[in-house]
PDB file of C-alpha atoms and ligand atoms in Angstrom:
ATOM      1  CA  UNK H  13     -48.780  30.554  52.700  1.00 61.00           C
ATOM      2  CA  UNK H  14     -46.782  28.397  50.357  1.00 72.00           C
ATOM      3  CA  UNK H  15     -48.887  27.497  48.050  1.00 74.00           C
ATOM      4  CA  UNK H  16     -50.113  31.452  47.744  1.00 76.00           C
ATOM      5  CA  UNK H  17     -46.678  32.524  46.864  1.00 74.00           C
ATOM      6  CA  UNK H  18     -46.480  29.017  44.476  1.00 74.00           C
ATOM      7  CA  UNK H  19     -49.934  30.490  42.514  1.00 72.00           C
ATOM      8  CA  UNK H  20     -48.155  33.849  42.562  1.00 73.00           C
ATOM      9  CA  UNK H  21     -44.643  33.013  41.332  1.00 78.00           C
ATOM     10  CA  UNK H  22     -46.928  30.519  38.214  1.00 74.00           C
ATOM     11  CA  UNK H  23     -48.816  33.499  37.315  1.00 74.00           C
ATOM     12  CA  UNK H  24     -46.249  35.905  36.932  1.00 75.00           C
ATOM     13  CA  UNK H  25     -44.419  33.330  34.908  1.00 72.00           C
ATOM     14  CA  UNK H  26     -47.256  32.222  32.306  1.00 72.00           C
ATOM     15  CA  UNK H  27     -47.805  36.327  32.183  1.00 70.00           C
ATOM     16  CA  UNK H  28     -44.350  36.612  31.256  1.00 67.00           C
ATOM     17  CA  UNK H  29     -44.057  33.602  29.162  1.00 66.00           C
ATOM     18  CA  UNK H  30     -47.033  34.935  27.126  1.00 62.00           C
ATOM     19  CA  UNK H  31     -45.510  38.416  26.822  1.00 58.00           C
ATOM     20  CA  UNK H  32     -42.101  37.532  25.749  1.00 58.00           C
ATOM     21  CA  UNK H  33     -43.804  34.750  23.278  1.00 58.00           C
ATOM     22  CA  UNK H  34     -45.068  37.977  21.486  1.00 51.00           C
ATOM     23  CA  UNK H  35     -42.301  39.706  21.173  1.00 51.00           C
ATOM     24  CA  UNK H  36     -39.783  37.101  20.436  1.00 69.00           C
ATOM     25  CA  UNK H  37     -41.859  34.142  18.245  1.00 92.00           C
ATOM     26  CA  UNK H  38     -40.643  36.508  15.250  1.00 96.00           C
ATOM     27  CA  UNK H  39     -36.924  36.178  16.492  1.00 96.00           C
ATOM     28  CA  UNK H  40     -37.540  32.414  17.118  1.00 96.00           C
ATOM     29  CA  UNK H  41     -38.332  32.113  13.606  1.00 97.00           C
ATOM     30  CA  UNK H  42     -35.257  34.116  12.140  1.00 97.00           C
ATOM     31  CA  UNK H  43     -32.625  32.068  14.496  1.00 96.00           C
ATOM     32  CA  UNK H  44     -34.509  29.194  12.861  1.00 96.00           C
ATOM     33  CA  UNK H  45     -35.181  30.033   9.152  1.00 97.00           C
ATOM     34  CA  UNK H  46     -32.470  32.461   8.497  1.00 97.00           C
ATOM     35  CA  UNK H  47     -29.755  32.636  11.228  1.00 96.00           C
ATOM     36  CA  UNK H  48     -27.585  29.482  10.098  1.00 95.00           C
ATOM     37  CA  UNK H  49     -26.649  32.540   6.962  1.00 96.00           C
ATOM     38  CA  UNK H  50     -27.524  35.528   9.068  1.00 96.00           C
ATOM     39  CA  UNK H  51     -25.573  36.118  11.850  1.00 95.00           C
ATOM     40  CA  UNK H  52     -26.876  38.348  14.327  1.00 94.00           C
ATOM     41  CA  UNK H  53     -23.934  39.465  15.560  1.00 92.00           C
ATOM     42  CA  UNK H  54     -20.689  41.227  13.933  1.00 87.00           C
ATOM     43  CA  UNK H  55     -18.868  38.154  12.865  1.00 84.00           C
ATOM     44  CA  UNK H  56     -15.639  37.212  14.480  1.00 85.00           C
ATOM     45  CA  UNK H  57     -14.736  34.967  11.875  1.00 85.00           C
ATOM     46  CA  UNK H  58     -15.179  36.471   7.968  1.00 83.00           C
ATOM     47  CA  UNK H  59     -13.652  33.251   6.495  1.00 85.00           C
ATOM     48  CA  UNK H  60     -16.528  31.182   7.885  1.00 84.00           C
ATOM     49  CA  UNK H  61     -19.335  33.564   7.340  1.00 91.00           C
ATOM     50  CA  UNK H  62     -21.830  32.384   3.976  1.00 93.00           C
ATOM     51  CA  UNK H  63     -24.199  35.783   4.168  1.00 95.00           C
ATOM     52  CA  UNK H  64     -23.648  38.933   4.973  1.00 93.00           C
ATOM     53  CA  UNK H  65     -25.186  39.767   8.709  1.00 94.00           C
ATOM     54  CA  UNK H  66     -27.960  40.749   9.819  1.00 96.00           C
ATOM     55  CA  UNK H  67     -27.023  44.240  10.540  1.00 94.00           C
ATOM     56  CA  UNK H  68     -25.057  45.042   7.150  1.00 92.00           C
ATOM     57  CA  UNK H  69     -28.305  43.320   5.175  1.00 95.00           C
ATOM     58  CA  UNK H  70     -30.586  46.149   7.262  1.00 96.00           C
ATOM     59  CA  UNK H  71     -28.568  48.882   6.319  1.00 94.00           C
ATOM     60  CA  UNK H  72     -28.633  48.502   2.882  1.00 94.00           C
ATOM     61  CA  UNK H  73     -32.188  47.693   2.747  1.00 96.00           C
ATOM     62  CA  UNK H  74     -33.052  50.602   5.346  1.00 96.00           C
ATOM     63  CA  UNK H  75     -30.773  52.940   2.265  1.00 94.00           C
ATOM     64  CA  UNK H  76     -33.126  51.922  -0.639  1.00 95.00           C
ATOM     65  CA  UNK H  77     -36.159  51.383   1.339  1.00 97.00           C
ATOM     66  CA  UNK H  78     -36.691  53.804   4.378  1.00 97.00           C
ATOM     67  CA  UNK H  79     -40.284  53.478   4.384  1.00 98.00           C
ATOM     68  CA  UNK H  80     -40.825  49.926   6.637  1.00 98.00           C
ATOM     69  CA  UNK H  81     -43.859  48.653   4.413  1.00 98.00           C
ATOM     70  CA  UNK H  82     -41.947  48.982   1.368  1.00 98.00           C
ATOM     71  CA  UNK H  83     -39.134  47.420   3.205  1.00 98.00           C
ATOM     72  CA  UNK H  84     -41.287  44.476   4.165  1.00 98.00           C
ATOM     73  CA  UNK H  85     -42.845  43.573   0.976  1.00 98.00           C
ATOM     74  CA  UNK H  86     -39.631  44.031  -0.900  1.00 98.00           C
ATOM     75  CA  UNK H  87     -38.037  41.420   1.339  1.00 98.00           C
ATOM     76  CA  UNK H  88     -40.886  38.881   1.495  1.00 98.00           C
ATOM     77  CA  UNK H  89     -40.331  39.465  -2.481  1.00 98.00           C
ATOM     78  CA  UNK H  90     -36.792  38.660  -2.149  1.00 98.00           C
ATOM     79  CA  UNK H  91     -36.723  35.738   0.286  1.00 98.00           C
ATOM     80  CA  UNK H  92     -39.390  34.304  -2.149  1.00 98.00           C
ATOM     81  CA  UNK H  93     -37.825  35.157  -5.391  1.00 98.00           C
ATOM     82  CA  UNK H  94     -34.094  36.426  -4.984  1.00 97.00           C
ATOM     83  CA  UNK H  95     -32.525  37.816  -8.421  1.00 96.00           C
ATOM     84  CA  UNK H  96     -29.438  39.985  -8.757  1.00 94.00           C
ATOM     85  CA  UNK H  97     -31.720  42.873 -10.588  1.00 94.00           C
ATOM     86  CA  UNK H  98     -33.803  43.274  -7.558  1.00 94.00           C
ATOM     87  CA  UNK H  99     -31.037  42.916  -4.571  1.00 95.00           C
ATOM     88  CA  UNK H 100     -30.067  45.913  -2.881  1.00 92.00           C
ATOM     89  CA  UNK H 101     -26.903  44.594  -0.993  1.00 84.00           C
ATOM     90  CA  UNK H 102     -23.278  45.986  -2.359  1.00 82.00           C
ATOM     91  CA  UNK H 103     -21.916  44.463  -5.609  1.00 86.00           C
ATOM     92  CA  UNK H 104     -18.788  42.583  -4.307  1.00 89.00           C
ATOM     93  CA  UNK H 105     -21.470  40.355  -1.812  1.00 89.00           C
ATOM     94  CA  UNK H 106     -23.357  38.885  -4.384  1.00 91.00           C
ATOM     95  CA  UNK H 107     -20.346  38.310  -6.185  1.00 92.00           C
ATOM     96  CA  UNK H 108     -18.856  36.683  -2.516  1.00 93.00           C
ATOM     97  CA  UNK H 109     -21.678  35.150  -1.456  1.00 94.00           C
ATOM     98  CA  UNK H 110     -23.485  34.068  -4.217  1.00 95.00           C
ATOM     99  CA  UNK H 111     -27.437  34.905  -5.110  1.00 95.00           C
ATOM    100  CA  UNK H 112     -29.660  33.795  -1.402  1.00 96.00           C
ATOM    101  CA  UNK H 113     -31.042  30.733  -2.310  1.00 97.00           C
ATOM    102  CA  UNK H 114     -34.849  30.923  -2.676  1.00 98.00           C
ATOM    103  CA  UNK H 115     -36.696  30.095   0.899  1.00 98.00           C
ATOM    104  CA  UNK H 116     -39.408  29.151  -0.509  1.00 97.00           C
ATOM    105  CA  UNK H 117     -40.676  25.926   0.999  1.00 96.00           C
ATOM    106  CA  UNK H 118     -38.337  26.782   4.058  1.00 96.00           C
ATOM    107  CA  UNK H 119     -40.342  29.812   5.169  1.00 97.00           C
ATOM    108  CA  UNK H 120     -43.806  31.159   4.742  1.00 96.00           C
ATOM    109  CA  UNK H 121     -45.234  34.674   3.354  1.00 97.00           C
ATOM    110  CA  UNK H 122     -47.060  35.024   6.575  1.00 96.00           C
ATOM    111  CA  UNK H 123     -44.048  33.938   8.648  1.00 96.00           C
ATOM    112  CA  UNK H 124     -41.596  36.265   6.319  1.00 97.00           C
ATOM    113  CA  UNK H 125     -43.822  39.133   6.841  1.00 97.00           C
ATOM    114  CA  UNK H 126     -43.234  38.374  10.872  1.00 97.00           C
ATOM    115  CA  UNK H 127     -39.911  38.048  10.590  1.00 97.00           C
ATOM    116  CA  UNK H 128     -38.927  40.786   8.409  1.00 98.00           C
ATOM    117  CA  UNK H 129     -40.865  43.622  10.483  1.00 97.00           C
ATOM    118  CA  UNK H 130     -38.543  41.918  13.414  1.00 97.00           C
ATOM    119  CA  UNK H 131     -35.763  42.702  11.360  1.00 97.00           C
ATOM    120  CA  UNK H 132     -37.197  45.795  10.363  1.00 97.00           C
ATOM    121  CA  UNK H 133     -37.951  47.238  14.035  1.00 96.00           C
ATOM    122  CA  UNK H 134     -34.536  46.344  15.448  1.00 95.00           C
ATOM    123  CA  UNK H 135     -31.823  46.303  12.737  1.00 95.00           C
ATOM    124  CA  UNK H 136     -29.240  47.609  12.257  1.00 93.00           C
ATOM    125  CA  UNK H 137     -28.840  47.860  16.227  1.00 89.00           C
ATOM    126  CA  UNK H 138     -27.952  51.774  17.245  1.00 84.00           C
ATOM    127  CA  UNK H 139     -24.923  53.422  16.534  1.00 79.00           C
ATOM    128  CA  UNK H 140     -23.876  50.360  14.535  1.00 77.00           C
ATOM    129  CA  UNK H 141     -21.755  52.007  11.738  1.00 71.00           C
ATOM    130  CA  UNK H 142     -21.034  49.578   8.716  1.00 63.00           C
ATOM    131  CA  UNK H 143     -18.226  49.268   6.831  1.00 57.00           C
ATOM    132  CA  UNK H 144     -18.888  49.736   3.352  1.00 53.00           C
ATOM    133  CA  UNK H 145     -20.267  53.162   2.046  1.00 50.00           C
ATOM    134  CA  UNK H 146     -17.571  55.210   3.475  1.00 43.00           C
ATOM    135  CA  UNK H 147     -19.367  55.656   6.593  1.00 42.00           C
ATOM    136  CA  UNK H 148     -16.553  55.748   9.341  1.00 41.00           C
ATOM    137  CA  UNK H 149     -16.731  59.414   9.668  1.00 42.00           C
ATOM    138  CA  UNK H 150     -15.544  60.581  12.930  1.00 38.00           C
ATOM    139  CA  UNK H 151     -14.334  57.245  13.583  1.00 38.00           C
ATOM    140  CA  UNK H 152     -10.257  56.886  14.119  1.00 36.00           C
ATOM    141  CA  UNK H 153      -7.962  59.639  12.846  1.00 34.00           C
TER     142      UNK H 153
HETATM  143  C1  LIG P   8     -28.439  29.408   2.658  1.00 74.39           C
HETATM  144  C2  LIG P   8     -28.097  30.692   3.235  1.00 74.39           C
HETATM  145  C3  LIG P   8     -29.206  31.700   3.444  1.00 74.39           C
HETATM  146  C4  LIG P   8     -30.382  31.542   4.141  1.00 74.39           C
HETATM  147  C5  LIG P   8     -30.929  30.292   4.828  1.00 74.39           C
HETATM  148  C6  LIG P   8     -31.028  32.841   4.143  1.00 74.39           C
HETATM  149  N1  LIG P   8     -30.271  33.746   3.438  1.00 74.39           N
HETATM  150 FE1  LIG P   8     -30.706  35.723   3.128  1.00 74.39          FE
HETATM  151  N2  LIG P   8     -29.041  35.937   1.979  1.00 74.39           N
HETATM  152  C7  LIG P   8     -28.087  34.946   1.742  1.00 74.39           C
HETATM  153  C8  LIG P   8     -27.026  35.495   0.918  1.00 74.39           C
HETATM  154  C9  LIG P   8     -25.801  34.722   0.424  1.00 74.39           C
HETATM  155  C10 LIG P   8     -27.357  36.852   0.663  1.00 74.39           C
HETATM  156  C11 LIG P   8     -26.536  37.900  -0.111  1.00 74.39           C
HETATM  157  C12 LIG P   8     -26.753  37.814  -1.586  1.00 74.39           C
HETATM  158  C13 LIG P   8     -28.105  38.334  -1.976  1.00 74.39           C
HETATM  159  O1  LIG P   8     -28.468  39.461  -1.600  1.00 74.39           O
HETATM  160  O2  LIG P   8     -28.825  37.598  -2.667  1.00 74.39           O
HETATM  161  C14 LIG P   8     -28.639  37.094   1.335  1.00 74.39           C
HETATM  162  C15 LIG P   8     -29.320  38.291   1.311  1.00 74.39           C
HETATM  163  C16 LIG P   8     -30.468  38.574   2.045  1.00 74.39           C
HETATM  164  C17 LIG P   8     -31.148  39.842   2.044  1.00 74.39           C
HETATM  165  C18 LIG P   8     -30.728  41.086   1.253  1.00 74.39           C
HETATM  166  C19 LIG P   8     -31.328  41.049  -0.139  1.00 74.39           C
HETATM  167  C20 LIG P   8     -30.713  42.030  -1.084  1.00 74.39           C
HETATM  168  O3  LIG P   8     -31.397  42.962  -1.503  1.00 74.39           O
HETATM  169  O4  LIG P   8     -29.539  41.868  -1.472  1.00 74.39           O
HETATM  170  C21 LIG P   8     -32.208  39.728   2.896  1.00 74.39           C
HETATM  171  C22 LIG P   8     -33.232  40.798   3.255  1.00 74.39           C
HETATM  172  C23 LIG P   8     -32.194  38.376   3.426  1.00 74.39           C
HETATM  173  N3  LIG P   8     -31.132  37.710   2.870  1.00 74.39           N
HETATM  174  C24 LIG P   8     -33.100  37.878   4.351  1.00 74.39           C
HETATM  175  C25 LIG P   8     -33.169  36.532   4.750  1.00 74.39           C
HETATM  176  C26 LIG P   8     -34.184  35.998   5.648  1.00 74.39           C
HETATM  177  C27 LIG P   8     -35.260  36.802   6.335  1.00 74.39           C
HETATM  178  C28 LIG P   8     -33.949  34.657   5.749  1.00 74.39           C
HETATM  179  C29 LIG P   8     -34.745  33.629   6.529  1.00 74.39           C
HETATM  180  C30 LIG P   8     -36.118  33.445   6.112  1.00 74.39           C
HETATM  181  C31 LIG P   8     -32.778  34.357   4.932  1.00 74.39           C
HETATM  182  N4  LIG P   8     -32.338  35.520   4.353  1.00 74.39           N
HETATM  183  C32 LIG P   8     -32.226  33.091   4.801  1.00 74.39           C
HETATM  184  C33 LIG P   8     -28.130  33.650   2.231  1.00 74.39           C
HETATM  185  C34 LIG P   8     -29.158  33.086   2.989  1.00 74.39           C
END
């Protein structure tokens, strides 16, 4: 009886291990790669932040590029080969933040393509409304 329900319970978890593997090796590689810049979150703190977050970065890119392949290869572009002609983020970041470093060497093409369909598929999350852009409408009085 025991070991039945011991089988059982190891099943279930490698099944679910190997699901959520799937699903979250891209996530794994952004909190790895990218989220010591990126925060995932709405920062608490802006005096400590480096990069603007996640959420704010998707927005911008989501404005330009709408269309999720051309979002993709545009950022594995970026990532690769950052330049202030090509970046799509508001003027007064890159002049806060800086240019991104390059990433190459710290991330691969296949691995960026992973990553940024991640980012692609579930940023910004919903009914996040950003700050810039004038985009508080309906929001206080
Ligand atoms: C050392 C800090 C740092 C790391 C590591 C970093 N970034 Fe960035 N990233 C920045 C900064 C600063 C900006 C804003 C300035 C700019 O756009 O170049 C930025 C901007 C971006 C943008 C917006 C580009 C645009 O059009 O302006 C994307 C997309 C992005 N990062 C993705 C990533 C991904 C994915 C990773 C991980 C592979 C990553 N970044 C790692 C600092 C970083």
């Amino acid at each position: 009886m025991r070991l039945k329900k011991t089988i059982l319970t190891l099943g279930s978890l490698v099944a679910l291990s190997s699901f959520m593997q799937a699903a979250d090796s891209a996530e794994v590689l952004f909190d790895v790669k990218c989220a010591m810049c990126h925060s995932k979150t709405r920062p608490a703190d802006m005096s400590v932040v480096v990069a603007p977050a996640l959420m704010g970065v998707m927005r911008h890119i989501k404005m330009t590029y709408p269309n999720k392949e051309d979002a993709v290869k545009f950022m594995v572009d970026y990532i690769l080969e950052p330049s202030k002609e090509k970046a799509v983020c508001m003027p007064q970041k890159l002049e806060r933040f800086g240019l991104m470093p390059s990433q190459k060497g710290n991330v691969t093409q296949t691995e960026l393509e992973k990553i940024t369909s991640w980012m692609f598929d579930n940023f910004p999350p919903e009914g996040f409304r950003g700050m810039g852009h004038g985009n508080r409408k309906g929001q206080g009085k």
